[in-house]
Structures are given as structure tokens and as C-alpha cells.
Coordinates of C-alpha atoms in Angstrom, one line a residue:
Chain U
L1 CA 9.0 -62.3 16.4
I2 CA 6.6 -59.3 16.6
K3 CA 9.2 -57.0 18.0
K4 CA 11.6 -58.1 15.3
A5 CA 9.0 -57.4 12.5
V6 CA 8.2 -54.0 14.0
S7 CA 11.9 -53.2 14.2
L8 CA 12.3 -54.1 10.4
I9 CA 9.2 -52.1 9.6
L10 CA 10.6 -49.1 11.4
L11 CA 13.9 -49.5 9.7
F12 CA 12.6 -49.4 6.3
T13 CA 10.1 -46.5 6.9
Q14 CA 12.5 -44.2 8.6
P15 CA 15.2 -42.4 6.7
L16 CA 18.4 -44.3 6.8
F17 CA 20.6 -41.6 6.3
A18 CA 19.2 -38.9 8.7
V19 CA 22.0 -36.6 10.1
T20 CA 21.5 -36.2 13.7
S21 CA 23.2 -33.1 15.0
V22 CA 21.6 -33.1 18.5
S23 CA 19.8 -35.7 20.6
D24 CA 19.0 -35.9 24.3
T25 CA 17.1 -38.6 26.1
F26 CA 17.6 -36.5 29.2
T27 CA 19.2 -39.4 31.2
G28 CA 20.6 -38.4 34.6
T29 CA 20.2 -37.6 38.1
D30 CA 17.0 -36.1 39.1
G31 CA 17.4 -32.3 39.8
T32 CA 20.3 -31.9 37.5
A33 CA 20.2 -28.7 35.5
I34 CA 20.4 -29.5 31.7
T35 CA 23.2 -26.9 31.6
A36 CA 25.2 -29.4 33.7
H37 CA 24.2 -32.3 31.6
T38 CA 25.6 -33.4 28.3
P39 CA 23.3 -34.3 25.5
D40 CA 23.8 -37.8 23.9
V41 CA 24.8 -36.1 20.8
G42 CA 25.6 -32.3 20.4
G43 CA 27.0 -29.4 22.3
A44 CA 26.2 -28.5 25.9
W45 CA 22.8 -26.7 26.7
S46 CA 22.7 -23.2 27.7
A47 CA 19.8 -21.5 29.5
C48 CA 19.6 -18.4 27.5
Q49 CA 16.3 -17.2 29.1
G50 CA 15.0 -17.9 32.6
A51 CA 16.2 -20.8 34.9
S52 CA 17.7 -23.9 33.4
P53 CA 15.2 -26.8 33.0
T54 CA 16.2 -29.9 35.0
L55 CA 16.3 -33.6 34.6
Q56 CA 13.4 -35.5 36.4
S57 CA 12.8 -39.3 35.9
N58 CA 14.9 -39.2 32.8
R59 CA 12.8 -36.4 31.3
V60 CA 13.2 -32.6 31.1
Q61 CA 11.1 -30.4 33.2
M62 CA 10.9 -26.6 33.2
E63 CA 11.9 -24.6 36.3
Q64 CA 11.5 -21.0 35.4
T65 CA 8.6 -20.0 37.7
A66 CA 5.8 -17.8 36.2
G67 CA 7.2 -16.9 32.7
D68 CA 9.2 -17.7 29.6
S69 CA 12.3 -19.8 29.5
R70 CA 14.5 -20.9 26.6
A71 CA 17.4 -23.3 26.4
L72 CA 19.8 -23.7 23.3
V73 CA 21.9 -26.6 22.4
G74 CA 25.5 -25.4 21.6
T75 CA 25.6 -26.9 18.3
T76 CA 25.1 -24.8 15.0
M77 CA 23.1 -26.9 12.7
P78 CA 24.9 -27.7 9.4
D79 CA 22.2 -26.4 7.2
A80 CA 19.0 -24.5 7.4
D81 CA 16.8 -27.4 6.5
Y82 CA 16.2 -29.4 9.5
E83 CA 13.6 -30.6 12.0
V84 CA 13.5 -30.3 15.7
S85 CA 11.3 -32.9 17.7
M86 CA 10.5 -33.9 21.3
D87 CA 7.9 -36.2 23.0
L88 CA 5.6 -34.2 25.1
I89 CA 4.4 -36.2 28.2
W90 CA 1.0 -34.9 29.6
V91 CA 1.5 -35.7 33.3
G92 CA -0.7 -33.5 35.4
A93 CA -4.3 -33.9 36.3
T94 CA -4.4 -30.3 35.2
C95 CA -2.0 -28.3 33.2
D96 CA -1.1 -24.6 32.8
A97 CA 2.2 -24.8 30.9
K98 CA 3.5 -24.5 27.4
L99 CA 6.3 -26.6 26.2
G100 CA 8.0 -27.2 22.9
V101 CA 11.0 -26.7 20.5
M102 CA 12.8 -24.0 18.7
G103 CA 14.8 -23.9 15.4
R104 CA 16.8 -21.4 13.4
N105 CA 17.4 -19.5 16.7
N106 CA 20.0 -16.9 16.1
N107 CA 20.9 -16.7 19.9
D108 CA 20.2 -13.0 20.2
V109 CA 19.6 -11.5 23.5
Q110 CA 17.6 -14.1 25.6
C111 CA 17.6 -16.1 22.4
R112 CA 14.4 -14.5 21.4
G113 CA 15.5 -12.4 18.6
L114 CA 14.9 -14.5 15.5
E115 CA 13.5 -18.1 15.6
Y116 CA 10.7 -20.5 14.9
E117 CA 8.9 -22.2 17.8
A118 CA 6.4 -25.1 18.0
W119 CA 4.7 -25.8 21.4
Y120 CA 1.9 -27.3 23.1
D121 CA -0.3 -24.9 25.2
C122 CA -2.2 -27.0 27.5
A123 CA -4.2 -24.1 29.2
N124 CA -5.7 -23.4 25.7
N125 CA -5.8 -27.0 24.5
R126 CA -3.8 -26.3 21.3
Y127 CA -0.5 -26.6 19.5
E128 CA 0.9 -23.4 18.0
L129 CA 3.4 -22.5 15.4
I130 CA 5.2 -19.1 16.1
V131 CA 7.7 -17.0 14.3
V132 CA 9.8 -14.6 16.4
S133 CA 11.4 -11.6 14.6
G134 CA 12.9 -8.6 16.2
F135 CA 11.8 -10.0 19.6
N136 CA 8.1 -10.0 18.5
P137 CA 6.3 -13.2 18.3
T138 CA 3.7 -13.8 15.8
S139 CA 1.4 -16.9 15.5
L140 CA 1.5 -18.9 12.3
G141 CA -1.2 -21.2 13.0
T142 CA -2.9 -23.3 15.7
F143 CA -4.1 -26.9 16.0
A144 CA -6.7 -27.8 18.7
A145 CA -6.0 -30.8 20.9
T146 CA -7.6 -31.3 24.2
Y147 CA -5.3 -31.9 27.2
T148 CA -5.7 -35.5 28.6
Q149 CA -3.7 -36.6 31.5
G150 CA -1.4 -39.5 30.7
Q151 CA -1.0 -39.1 27.0
T152 CA 2.2 -38.7 25.2
H153 CA 2.6 -37.0 21.8
S154 CA 5.4 -36.3 19.4
L155 CA 5.8 -32.7 18.4
K156 CA 8.0 -31.7 15.5
L157 CA 9.0 -28.4 14.0
D158 CA 10.1 -28.8 10.4
M159 CA 11.9 -26.1 8.5
N160 CA 12.5 -26.7 4.7
G161 CA 13.5 -23.6 2.9
T162 CA 10.6 -21.1 3.5
T163 CA 8.1 -23.9 4.2
I164 CA 7.6 -24.1 8.0
S165 CA 5.5 -26.8 9.5
L166 CA 4.2 -28.2 12.8
Y167 CA 3.7 -32.0 13.0
V168 CA 1.8 -33.8 15.8
D169 CA 2.4 -37.7 16.0
G170 CA 3.8 -37.6 12.6
T171 CA 1.1 -35.7 10.8
S172 CA 1.5 -32.1 9.5
Q173 CA -1.1 -29.9 11.1
I174 CA 0.1 -26.3 10.4
S175 CA 2.2 -25.5 7.3
V176 CA 3.0 -21.9 6.0
T177 CA 5.5 -20.1 3.9
N178 CA 7.5 -17.8 6.0
S179 CA 10.8 -16.0 5.2
A180 CA 11.7 -14.3 8.4
A181 CA 14.4 -16.6 9.6
S182 CA 16.6 -18.4 6.9
S183 CA 19.8 -19.3 8.6
A184 CA 20.5 -22.7 10.2
A185 CA 21.4 -21.3 13.7
Q186 CA 20.6 -23.4 16.6
A187 CA 17.9 -25.6 18.0
G188 CA 16.5 -25.6 21.6
L189 CA 13.7 -25.9 24.1
R190 CA 10.9 -23.3 24.5
M191 CA 8.8 -23.2 27.6
N192 CA 6.3 -21.2 29.6
L193 CA 5.0 -21.8 33.0
V194 CA 2.3 -20.4 35.2
V195 CA 2.4 -22.7 38.3
T196 CA 2.6 -26.4 37.9
K197 CA 5.9 -27.4 36.4
T198 CA 5.4 -31.0 36.7
S199 CA 2.3 -31.1 34.6
L200 CA 4.0 -31.0 31.2
V201 CA 7.4 -32.6 30.6
G202 CA 9.6 -33.5 27.6
D203 CA 11.7 -36.5 26.4
N204 CA 13.7 -37.6 23.3
F205 CA 14.8 -34.3 22.0
L206 CA 16.2 -34.7 18.5
A207 CA 17.5 -32.1 15.9
Q208 CA 18.3 -33.6 12.6
D209 CA 18.2 -33.2 8.9
P210 CA 16.0 -36.2 8.1
V211 CA 17.6 -36.8 4.7
A212 CA 20.8 -34.8 4.3
A213 CA 21.3 -33.1 0.9
G214 CA 22.6 -35.6 -1.7
A215 CA 22.3 -38.4 0.8
A216 CA 20.8 -41.7 -0.3
A217 CA 17.3 -42.4 0.8
P218 CA 15.6 -45.7 0.9
L219 CA 12.7 -46.6 -1.2
R220 CA 10.2 -49.0 0.2
N221 CA 11.3 -51.8 -2.1
G222 CA 14.8 -51.5 -0.8
M223 CA 16.3 -49.7 -3.7
L224 CA 18.3 -46.6 -3.0
F225 CA 18.2 -43.3 -4.9
F226 CA 19.7 -39.9 -4.5
M227 CA 17.6 -36.9 -3.5
R228 CA 17.6 -33.4 -2.1
R229 CA 15.0 -32.2 0.4
Chain R
M1 CA -36.4 -43.7 7.7
K2 CA -37.3 -40.3 6.5
F3 CA -35.8 -38.8 9.7
I4 CA -32.5 -40.7 9.3
L5 CA -32.2 -39.5 5.7
T6 CA -33.0 -35.9 6.6
V7 CA -30.2 -36.1 9.4
I8 CA -27.8 -37.6 6.7
V9 CA -28.6 -34.9 4.3
L10 CA -28.2 -32.2 7.0
L11 CA -24.8 -33.7 8.1
L12 CA -23.6 -33.8 4.4
S13 CA -24.9 -30.2 4.0
T14 CA -23.0 -29.0 6.9
Q15 CA -19.7 -30.7 5.8
A16 CA -20.2 -29.3 2.5
Q17 CA -20.4 -25.7 3.8
A18 CA -17.2 -26.1 5.8
A19 CA -14.3 -25.5 3.5
F20 CA -10.9 -24.1 3.7
R21 CA -10.9 -20.3 3.0
I22 CA -8.5 -17.5 3.0
Y23 CA -9.2 -14.2 5.0
L24 CA -7.3 -11.0 5.2
L25 CA -7.7 -9.5 8.6
P26 CA -5.9 -7.5 11.3
F27 CA -3.7 -8.9 14.0
V28 CA -3.8 -8.1 17.6
T29 CA -1.4 -8.6 20.5
G30 CA -2.5 -11.3 22.9
S31 CA -2.1 -11.1 26.8
D32 CA 1.0 -13.3 26.2
G33 CA 2.6 -10.9 23.8
V34 CA 1.9 -13.0 20.7
L35 CA 0.4 -11.3 17.7
R36 CA -2.5 -13.3 16.4
P37 CA -5.2 -12.8 14.0
K38 CA -8.0 -10.7 15.4
Y39 CA -11.3 -12.7 16.2
F40 CA -9.3 -15.8 16.7
S41 CA -7.8 -14.3 19.7
D42 CA -10.9 -12.8 21.4
G43 CA -13.2 -15.9 21.4
T44 CA -15.3 -14.8 18.5
I45 CA -13.8 -17.6 16.4
T46 CA -12.9 -20.9 18.3
G47 CA -11.8 -22.7 15.2
D48 CA -8.1 -23.1 14.3
F49 CA -6.3 -21.3 11.7
K50 CA -4.2 -23.7 9.7
G51 CA -1.7 -20.9 8.6
A52 CA -0.9 -17.3 8.5
I53 CA 1.2 -15.1 6.2
P54 CA 1.8 -11.8 8.1
Y55 CA 3.1 -8.6 6.5
A56 CA 5.8 -8.7 9.1
F57 CA 4.6 -6.0 11.6
E58 CA 2.4 -4.1 9.3
P59 CA -0.7 -5.0 11.3
W60 CA -2.4 -7.3 8.7
M61 CA -2.1 -11.0 7.8
F62 CA -3.6 -13.5 5.5
V63 CA -5.1 -16.4 7.3
G64 CA -6.2 -19.9 6.0
A65 CA -8.8 -21.7 8.1
D66 CA -11.4 -24.5 7.6
L67 CA -14.0 -23.1 9.8
A68 CA -17.5 -24.5 10.7
S69 CA -20.1 -22.7 8.6
E70 CA -21.4 -20.6 11.4
E71 CA -18.0 -19.2 12.2
H72 CA -17.1 -18.6 8.6
I73 CA -20.3 -16.6 8.3
T74 CA -19.3 -14.7 11.5
L75 CA -15.7 -14.0 10.5
S76 CA -16.5 -13.0 6.9
G77 CA -19.1 -10.7 8.1
Q78 CA -16.7 -8.6 10.2
A79 CA -16.2 -5.1 8.6
D80 CA -12.4 -5.4 8.8
V81 CA -12.2 -8.9 7.4
F82 CA -11.6 -9.4 3.5
L83 CA -12.7 -12.8 2.2
I84 CA -10.9 -14.4 -0.6
P85 CA -13.2 -16.4 -3.0
A86 CA -13.2 -20.1 -2.6
N87 CA -12.4 -20.8 -6.2
L88 CA -8.8 -19.4 -6.7
T89 CA -8.7 -20.3 -10.4
D90 CA -11.4 -17.7 -11.2
T91 CA -10.3 -14.4 -12.9
L92 CA -11.3 -11.1 -11.0
T93 CA -14.2 -9.2 -12.2
A94 CA -13.7 -5.5 -12.7
G95 CA -15.6 -4.8 -9.5
Q96 CA -13.3 -7.2 -7.5
V97 CA -10.3 -5.6 -9.2
T98 CA -11.4 -2.3 -7.6
N99 CA -12.1 -3.8 -4.3
V100 CA -8.8 -5.7 -4.1
Q101 CA -6.8 -2.6 -5.1
N102 CA -8.6 -0.5 -2.6
K103 CA -8.1 -3.1 0.3
L104 CA -4.5 -3.8 -0.5
E105 CA -3.5 -0.2 -0.9
S106 CA -5.2 0.8 2.4
I107 CA -2.9 -1.7 4.2
N108 CA 0.3 -0.5 2.2
V109 CA 0.5 -3.4 -0.2
P110 CA 1.1 -2.0 -3.8
A111 CA -1.9 -3.1 -6.0
G112 CA -1.8 -1.1 -9.3
W113 CA -0.9 -4.3 -11.1
V114 CA -4.1 -6.2 -10.2
S115 CA -6.2 -6.7 -13.2
T116 CA -9.1 -8.7 -14.6
A117 CA -6.5 -10.8 -16.6
L118 CA -5.2 -12.4 -13.3
T119 CA -6.8 -15.3 -11.3
W120 CA -7.2 -15.0 -7.6
A121 CA -4.4 -17.5 -7.3
Q122 CA -2.1 -15.3 -9.3
V123 CA -3.0 -12.3 -7.3
L124 CA -2.4 -14.0 -4.1
R125 CA 1.1 -15.4 -5.3
T126 CA 2.2 -11.8 -5.9
V127 CA 0.9 -10.5 -2.7
F128 CA 2.4 -13.5 -0.7
G129 CA 5.7 -12.7 -2.5
I130 CA 5.6 -9.1 -1.4
L131 CA 4.7 -10.1 2.2
N132 CA 7.5 -12.7 2.3
F133 CA 10.0 -10.3 0.9
Y134 CA 9.0 -7.8 3.5
Q135 CA 9.2 -10.4 6.5
R136 CA 12.9 -11.2 5.4
Y137 CA 13.6 -7.5 5.0
T138 CA 12.2 -6.8 8.5
S139 CA 14.6 -9.5 10.0
I140 CA 17.6 -8.2 8.1
Y141 CA 16.8 -4.6 9.1
F142 CA 16.5 -5.6 12.6
S143 CA 19.8 -7.5 12.6
A144 CA 21.6 -4.6 11.2
N145 CA 20.0 -1.9 13.3
G146 CA 18.6 -3.4 16.4
T147 CA 15.2 -1.7 15.8
L148 CA 12.2 -2.7 13.6
P149 CA 12.1 -0.8 10.3
P150 CA 10.0 2.5 10.0
A151 CA 6.3 1.4 9.6
L152 CA 4.7 2.1 6.2
G153 CA 2.6 5.1 5.8
G154 CA 4.8 7.4 8.0
T155 CA 8.0 8.7 6.8
V156 CA 8.2 5.7 4.4
T157 CA 5.5 5.2 2.0
L158 CA 4.9 3.1 -1.0
N159 CA 5.5 6.2 -3.1
S160 CA 8.8 6.9 -1.5
T161 CA 11.6 6.8 -4.0
F162 CA 14.6 4.6 -3.4
A163 CA 16.9 7.7 -3.0
S164 CA 14.6 9.3 -0.6
L165 CA 14.5 6.3 1.8
P166 CA 16.7 6.4 4.9
L167 CA 20.1 4.7 4.3
A168 CA 19.3 1.9 6.8
V169 CA 16.2 1.1 4.7
R170 CA 18.1 1.2 1.4
N171 CA 20.8 -1.1 2.8
A172 CA 18.3 -3.6 4.2
L173 CA 16.3 -3.7 1.0
T174 CA 19.3 -4.5 -1.2
A175 CA 20.6 -6.9 1.4
T176 CA 17.3 -8.7 1.3
A177 CA 17.4 -9.0 -2.5
T178 CA 20.8 -10.4 -2.2
D179 CA 20.0 -12.8 0.6
L180 CA 17.0 -14.1 -1.5
G181 CA 19.1 -14.4 -4.6
F182 CA 17.0 -11.7 -6.4
S183 CA 18.4 -9.2 -8.9
T184 CA 18.2 -5.6 -8.1
T185 CA 18.3 -4.6 -11.8
G186 CA 15.5 -2.0 -12.3
I187 CA 16.0 -0.2 -8.9
A188 CA 17.2 3.3 -9.5
G189 CA 17.0 6.3 -7.5
G190 CA 13.8 7.4 -8.8
T191 CA 12.1 3.9 -8.4
T192 CA 9.3 3.9 -5.9
L193 CA 9.1 1.5 -3.1
R194 CA 5.8 0.1 -4.6
T195 CA 7.7 -0.7 -7.6
I196 CA 10.6 -2.3 -5.7
L197 CA 8.2 -4.6 -3.8
K198 CA 6.5 -5.7 -6.9
L199 CA 9.9 -6.3 -8.7
M200 CA 11.0 -8.5 -5.8
A201 CA 7.6 -10.4 -5.6
D202 CA 7.9 -11.3 -9.2
Q203 CA 11.3 -12.9 -8.6
Y204 CA 9.7 -15.6 -6.3
A205 CA 8.8 -17.0 -9.8
A206 CA 8.2 -20.8 -9.5
R207 CA 8.6 -20.8 -5.7
A208 CA 5.6 -22.2 -4.0
F209 CA 3.7 -20.4 -1.3
I210 CA 1.9 -22.5 1.3
L211 CA -0.9 -21.4 3.5
G212 CA -2.5 -24.4 5.4
E213 CA -4.2 -26.5 2.9
V214 CA -3.5 -24.2 0.0
E215 CA -0.3 -24.2 -2.2
L216 CA 0.1 -21.6 -4.8

């Protein structure tokens, strides 16, 4: 009964008409490169910078030793207003990695020409929102969160026009107006590793327009209305 | 009892002093190659900044932060940090107009339009418009040319006329205006870059600018 009640609450508090372009629960054989794995929804992954991340225990784990890596999903998002999210699992007793998501990535050289990034940096105990333009990353804000082994947190990069926001566990923590990247382009994974690749892993990657333009969205009383983001 | 009341008063006092404020400060490149606001990168300030509006790669950015009072005092006391007053609905005094104009012009933001008739919010809206236009211009320039645009203050200055600008700069400026849905009416060969940037900023019109907890 409780599970049914929770399901109903979730059903009526989530956008019913979200348009999912990409989703991946990273289900597969341990050690499989994600470039050899098909997302649940969306085009194939490409490792555009560094080694391909791999599947481990039905999660995604970075593999590029000591440096940056990026992976893009081979799906161009239908419009520029969308969100990219992923669960971050804080596995290790200690952690020296950074892991997150990218959006509006124009797939330039090493896919680091133009994009927005949101990631968790466990060495510095903080989330960070970054814009990359002309291969130069600029921080747009930070949100402190002390690394604690065993926790899982949802990270979301939301891009709505020129409003770029970072959400942690459903709450907006950083929000700014930025005009550098305006095209839909592609979503993907962003990683940086020093030593311990198993310390910080991801799951439930999702790129979607939470309420598509012109789509019907539910009111809490069950009525429907039409809205644009 | 007196001790408890004193503690409560002190706690309330500390909370009251912590407030979201906007600062203009330089950025520096971190060891990881990421550009971050100075003092937030070197350990001087340990608090978060809830948002930043950079002037593309011109080395300054507006930062919004809700710092502990001690850190606010430390940051606002730095010689290269310009503090925006907390009350953004106040109009600028004559002295503030001079200070703002001097500061903005020193970092290559046109500022001749700043006056005592404007509130801090109105001034920030126009400045954020200039910075956001310049961010988009930088991306478009890079996409077309594979390099960042010339830095302001060198061969290109705010007083450069449109006709005197390199072709790649002219093309990127007009492409940016088109991309943002802005009119290029008013831009002629003799129009200076400072006038162009102000013309573009004015066309953000009702579009909101968000910097952390502040929406203008």
C-alpha cells in the first residue's frame, strides 16, 4: 500500500509529458566500454576525450587515468532547453575524482570547445557549474558538499534559454544567466580522475526536456494546462 | 539566562550580517585550468559563490555570494574588488556614478551612460547585457575563426569605429546580434564599439538576468 501511495505521489509530482531523448541505466557486463554499449534510449556513446568509461556493477565508471575525459551520446537534443542529470554514488573511503554531466556540447575537438558542465569535485568537496567556450573553462559557481562515503546524490544541469542552473537532489544551488552556448547540441558525461577510479561512479543518466514546448503539464489537482518552459 | 539571551542576540546579529552581495573582481586560472574568481581560488575566501557573470575572457567577472561577515569584510577590502551596494533599488549618488564609470571603463565596459537617474539594478542590468552579448560574441567569433577575438584595449578598443574593426570582428558582432534576435539599426561605419555594446545591451529589454539569488 505504501509503495502504491508513493508511486501515485511520484506520478502526480513529476512532469507527465517529459520528452526523454537519452537515458542510460548502464546495465551490462562489467568492464564493457560504454562505447560498446547501447543506452536505454538514444544514440551510441562516443568517447571524445580520453579513455571510454566502462560499466561496473550496472553503473558507469571513469577509466582515463590522471586527467580529463568526456563522452557524448550520439543524439542531438531536439531543442536547446533541456536538463541532463545523473546519480552520483560516493563509493570510496577517500575520493580524488570529479564526475558530472555536460549539455549543449557542440562536439568540437575532444568535445571541449563549447558546452556547459555540472560536476562534483570530491577532492574539494564541492559541486561546480562551468561554461566552456573556445576551449577555456570558466566557473559559474560552486556549492559546498562534504564528501561522505556511501551517499548517493542526484546532480542535474538545467539549461533554459540563457538561465543555466545546477541542481543537487532536486534543489537549485547555482543559477546564472549565461549566453555562451545557445544551441541544443549534445549531452554527455564529464570526468576527471587523479588515482582512484572506483571512488566516484554514476548511474541513471538522463537527458530530457522536462516539459516539452506546448506539451500538456499536470496540475496537482489533476487538471491539465498547456505551457511553455 | 542573560548568557543565553546574549548568545541568541549574537547569533541573530551574525545571521543578519551574512547577506547575498554582488562583487566585481578579477578572475585567475586555477591549477586545473578553470578560470575562477580571484580570492575564491587561493583560499582567501572559503565560502561558495552562487553565480558568476564573466565578461567572456576579459579578465573580470561579477560574482554573487552569501558570505560569512568576516569573509565579506575580507573580500570587499581587497583593492581590486568592487562591491555593489546591498540595496539595488537605490539610485546612484554623483560620487558613485564617478566611481562606477571609472571602474567599468578601466575594465573596458562602456560606462558613459551611467547616471544619478539610474538605480543599481538598472545599471547592473545594462552591464550584464553587455557582458552576455560579449559572451555570445566570443563563442561565435571562436566558432568562425578558431581563435578567441582580440582582447579589448589592444588593437580593438571601445573607441574603435565599426569600420575600423577587423572583418572577423565585424562579422561576429553582426552575427551575434542576429543570433540573439537583435536589430543592428544604429550601427554605421562611424559607430564606436562602446555605442554598439550599449545598443545591444539595451535590446535585452525585459529579459531577466540571474546571478545566484538575485534576478534583475
